[in-house]
Amino acid sequence: MFTGIVTAIGTITNVEDRGDTRVVVACPWDPAGIDIGASIACSGVCLTVVEKGGKEGDAWFAVDVSGETVARTAKDQWRADRRLNLEPALRLGDELGGHLVTGHVDSVGRVALVEDIGGSTRLEILAGADIAPFVAEKGSITVDGISLTVNDIEDEANGDVRFALNIIPHTGEVTTLGDLSEGDAVNLEIDVLARYLKRMQSLAG
């Protein structure tokens, strides 16, 4: 489990086809603190560390990305030089600063608007009808691994949903959200509580 609070930005330095895709990510961590077999959320995708190296402040780790994961995540995410939001798995006793995040991508959305508003940035994301019932005003959603609060929503005629987020300057600087442009694809994970409520509602009805 994760919290959606990004602790570092990593950069993909190498991508190799080994049946699955072996991805090497450079990061500013201490390799001594990265365990083989540990889970790390990479822009919202929970992956397992299979190799590591480097030195403190200039580490790297490798993960294997399955074809299923590649197909279900944002286009061009698994390429060299791509920056990733990184978060190690939640440990017992850690502060839950965001909301409970599983690291499983539910859908890929598209950035429909990037607008500067008084120093902050308004992001509007267009997402499919499959997750529209799970997006609620003032509810939580994970975008590229970042826990965010939905400011407002608009349901599209075709069943899709358009929702707005406010990105403060600090969040834009310490995550990849500041890199986003209109048309970019983003990984989305719905709030786990919304998932269970929807299931309970379907059984009750």
Short mmCIF file of C-alpha atoms in Angstrom, two decimals:
data_model
loop_
_atom_site.label_atom_id
_atom_site.label_comp_id
_atom_site.label_asym_id
_atom_site.label_seq_id
_atom_site.Cartn_x
_atom_site.Cartn_y
_atom_site.Cartn_z
CA MET A 1 0.00 0.00 0.00
CA PHE A 2 1.00 3.61 -0.62
CA THR A 3 -0.25 7.06 0.35
CA GLY A 4 0.12 9.01 -2.89
CA ILE A 5 2.79 11.26 -1.34
CA VAL A 6 5.75 11.31 -3.74
CA THR A 7 9.16 11.23 -2.06
CA ALA A 8 11.40 11.59 -5.14
CA ILE A 9 11.44 11.92 -8.91
CA GLY A 10 13.30 9.20 -10.77
CA THR A 11 14.43 9.02 -14.39
CA ILE A 12 14.39 5.94 -16.60
CA THR A 13 17.94 5.36 -17.82
CA ASN A 14 17.55 2.05 -19.64
CA VAL A 15 14.77 -0.07 -21.11
CA GLU A 16 15.41 -3.63 -22.23
CA ASP A 17 13.07 -6.25 -23.69
CA ARG A 18 13.48 -9.52 -21.78
CA GLY A 19 10.04 -10.91 -22.53
CA ASP A 20 8.84 -8.52 -19.88
CA THR A 21 10.35 -5.03 -20.01
CA ARG A 22 13.33 -4.50 -17.71
CA VAL A 23 13.39 -0.83 -16.68
CA VAL A 24 16.26 0.84 -14.81
CA VAL A 25 15.38 3.97 -12.82
CA ALA A 26 17.91 6.46 -11.44
CA CYS A 27 16.88 8.11 -8.17
CA PRO A 28 18.35 10.32 -5.40
CA TRP A 29 18.00 7.67 -2.68
CA ASP A 30 20.51 5.60 -0.74
CA PRO A 31 20.72 2.11 -2.31
CA ALA A 32 21.21 0.67 1.19
CA GLY A 33 17.61 1.65 1.88
CA ILE A 34 16.25 -0.09 -1.22
CA ASP A 35 15.50 -3.77 -0.63
CA ILE A 36 15.42 -6.40 -3.35
CA GLY A 37 11.80 -7.53 -3.55
CA ALA A 38 10.50 -4.23 -2.17
CA SER A 39 7.54 -2.49 -3.79
CA ILE A 40 7.94 1.00 -5.25
CA ALA A 41 5.17 2.99 -6.88
CA CYS A 42 6.44 4.41 -10.18
CA SER A 43 4.02 7.12 -11.34
CA GLY A 44 1.22 5.17 -9.72
CA VAL A 45 2.30 1.67 -10.75
CA CYS A 46 3.35 -0.77 -8.01
CA LEU A 47 6.53 -2.57 -9.17
CA THR A 48 9.01 -4.93 -7.51
CA VAL A 49 12.71 -4.14 -7.21
CA VAL A 50 14.80 -6.88 -8.84
CA GLU A 51 18.21 -5.15 -8.91
CA LYS A 52 19.78 -2.09 -7.33
CA GLY A 53 23.07 -0.20 -7.20
CA GLY A 54 24.79 3.17 -7.16
CA LYS A 55 25.68 5.27 -4.15
CA GLU A 56 23.89 7.48 -1.65
CA GLY A 57 22.15 10.31 -3.48
CA ASP A 58 22.81 8.68 -6.85
CA ALA A 59 21.17 5.26 -6.73
CA TRP A 60 19.37 3.13 -9.26
CA PHE A 61 16.96 0.22 -9.17
CA ALA A 62 15.53 -2.11 -11.79
CA VAL A 63 12.00 -3.44 -12.16
CA ASP A 64 10.28 -5.80 -14.60
CA VAL A 65 7.18 -4.36 -16.28
CA SER A 66 4.79 -6.93 -17.77
CA GLY A 67 3.09 -6.50 -21.13
CA GLU A 68 -0.23 -6.21 -19.30
CA THR A 69 1.11 -3.30 -17.25
CA VAL A 70 2.51 -1.56 -20.33
CA ALA A 71 -0.86 -1.89 -22.05
CA ARG A 72 -2.79 -0.47 -19.09
CA THR A 73 -0.59 2.53 -18.30
CA ALA A 74 0.06 5.89 -19.92
CA LYS A 75 1.46 5.81 -23.44
CA ASP A 76 5.25 6.22 -23.67
CA GLN A 77 5.70 5.91 -19.90
CA TRP A 78 8.25 3.13 -20.20
CA ARG A 79 10.91 4.88 -22.28
CA ALA A 80 14.38 6.21 -21.58
CA ASP A 81 14.54 9.72 -20.07
CA ARG A 82 10.95 9.56 -18.82
CA ARG A 83 10.60 11.06 -15.33
CA LEU A 84 8.63 9.07 -12.77
CA ASN A 85 7.04 9.93 -9.43
CA LEU A 86 8.47 7.54 -6.84
CA GLU A 87 7.05 6.37 -3.52
CA PRO A 88 8.24 3.40 -1.44
CA ALA A 89 5.59 1.16 0.09
CA LEU A 90 3.93 2.31 3.29
CA ARG A 91 5.51 0.93 6.48
CA LEU A 92 3.70 0.31 9.74
CA GLY A 93 3.80 3.55 11.72
CA ASP A 94 4.36 5.83 8.70
CA GLU A 95 2.26 8.97 8.44
CA LEU A 96 -0.73 8.60 6.12
CA GLY A 97 -0.40 12.00 4.49
CA GLY A 98 -2.53 11.35 1.41
CA HIS A 99 -5.02 8.51 1.11
CA LEU A 100 -4.72 4.73 0.77
CA VAL A 101 -3.35 3.90 -2.68
CA THR A 102 -2.83 0.39 -4.05
CA GLY A 103 -0.56 1.15 -7.00
CA HIS A 104 -2.97 -0.45 -9.50
CA VAL A 105 -3.92 1.75 -12.45
CA ASP A 106 -7.67 1.74 -13.09
CA SER A 107 -7.69 3.87 -16.22
CA VAL A 108 -5.64 6.24 -18.33
CA GLY A 109 -6.91 9.80 -18.52
CA ARG A 110 -5.98 12.71 -20.75
CA VAL A 111 -5.04 16.24 -19.71
CA ALA A 112 -7.75 18.47 -21.17
CA LEU A 113 -6.65 21.80 -19.68
CA VAL A 114 -3.61 23.33 -17.99
CA GLU A 115 -4.32 26.84 -16.71
CA ASP A 116 -2.41 29.13 -14.37
CA ILE A 117 -4.66 30.58 -11.67
CA GLY A 118 -3.05 32.92 -9.18
CA GLY A 119 0.22 31.00 -9.04
CA SER A 120 -1.40 27.58 -8.78
CA THR A 121 -2.29 25.41 -11.76
CA ARG A 122 -5.74 24.17 -12.65
CA LEU A 123 -5.59 20.76 -14.29
CA GLU A 124 -8.64 19.30 -15.97
CA ILE A 125 -8.52 15.58 -16.71
CA LEU A 126 -10.83 13.75 -19.09
CA ALA A 127 -11.43 10.13 -18.10
CA GLY A 128 -13.56 7.29 -19.41
CA ALA A 129 -17.04 6.17 -18.44
CA ASP A 130 -15.53 3.14 -16.68
CA ILE A 131 -14.36 5.26 -13.75
CA ALA A 132 -16.88 8.10 -13.93
CA PRO A 133 -19.03 6.70 -11.07
CA PHE A 134 -15.97 6.65 -8.79
CA VAL A 135 -14.96 10.32 -9.23
CA ALA A 136 -16.64 12.69 -6.78
CA GLU A 137 -16.29 16.36 -5.90
CA LYS A 138 -13.95 16.74 -2.88
CA GLY A 139 -13.12 13.05 -3.15
CA SER A 140 -9.62 11.63 -3.59
CA ILE A 141 -8.02 10.38 -6.79
CA THR A 142 -4.48 9.35 -7.67
CA VAL A 143 -2.92 10.92 -10.78
CA ASP A 144 0.47 9.50 -11.82
CA GLY A 145 0.91 8.25 -8.25
CA ILE A 146 -0.03 11.54 -6.56
CA SER A 147 -2.89 11.81 -4.07
CA LEU A 148 -5.10 14.72 -5.10
CA THR A 149 -8.51 16.17 -4.24
CA VAL A 150 -11.12 16.62 -6.95
CA ASN A 151 -12.31 20.24 -7.03
CA ASP A 152 -15.27 19.80 -9.36
CA ILE A 153 -16.59 17.40 -11.96
CA GLU A 154 -18.55 17.57 -15.18
CA ASP A 155 -20.22 14.53 -16.73
CA GLU A 156 -19.90 14.35 -20.51
CA ALA A 157 -22.79 13.37 -22.78
CA ASN A 158 -21.01 10.15 -23.82
CA GLY A 159 -20.56 9.01 -20.22
CA ASP A 160 -16.99 10.22 -19.78
CA VAL A 161 -16.09 12.47 -16.86
CA ARG A 162 -14.06 15.67 -16.77
CA PHE A 163 -12.68 16.65 -13.38
CA ALA A 164 -10.58 19.54 -12.12
CA LEU A 165 -7.62 19.58 -9.74
CA ASN A 166 -5.71 22.44 -8.14
CA ILE A 167 -1.93 21.99 -8.16
CA ILE A 168 -0.05 24.27 -5.78
CA PRO A 169 3.46 25.39 -6.84
CA HIS A 170 5.20 23.06 -4.35
CA THR A 171 3.41 19.99 -5.72
CA GLY A 172 4.23 21.01 -9.28
CA GLU A 173 7.91 21.33 -8.38
CA VAL A 174 8.39 18.07 -6.44
CA THR A 175 6.38 15.86 -8.82
CA THR A 176 6.03 15.49 -12.57
CA LEU A 177 2.69 17.34 -12.55
CA GLY A 178 4.56 20.52 -13.44
CA ASP A 179 5.66 18.86 -16.70
CA LEU A 180 2.16 18.10 -17.96
CA SER A 181 0.73 19.64 -21.12
CA GLU A 182 -2.69 19.40 -22.72
CA GLY A 183 -3.12 16.06 -24.44
CA ASP A 184 -0.72 14.15 -22.15
CA ALA A 185 -1.82 10.77 -20.82
CA VAL A 186 -1.88 10.15 -17.05
CA ASN A 187 -2.35 7.07 -14.87
CA LEU A 188 -5.48 7.18 -12.71
CA GLU A 189 -6.40 5.16 -9.63
CA ILE A 190 -9.76 5.63 -7.96
CA ASP A 191 -10.15 5.87 -4.20
CA VAL A 192 -10.32 2.35 -2.75
CA LEU A 193 -13.25 3.42 -0.54
CA ALA A 194 -15.22 4.44 -3.62
CA ARG A 195 -14.53 1.01 -5.09
CA TYR A 196 -15.99 -0.79 -2.08
CA LEU A 197 -18.99 1.54 -1.87
CA LYS A 198 -19.80 0.87 -5.51
CA ARG A 199 -19.60 -2.89 -4.90
CA MET A 200 -21.85 -2.64 -1.83
CA GLN A 201 -24.33 -0.54 -3.79
CA SER A 202 -24.47 -3.08 -6.62
CA LEU A 203 -25.13 -5.96 -4.19
CA ALA A 204 -27.78 -3.98 -2.32
CA GLY A 205 -29.63 -3.07 -5.52
#
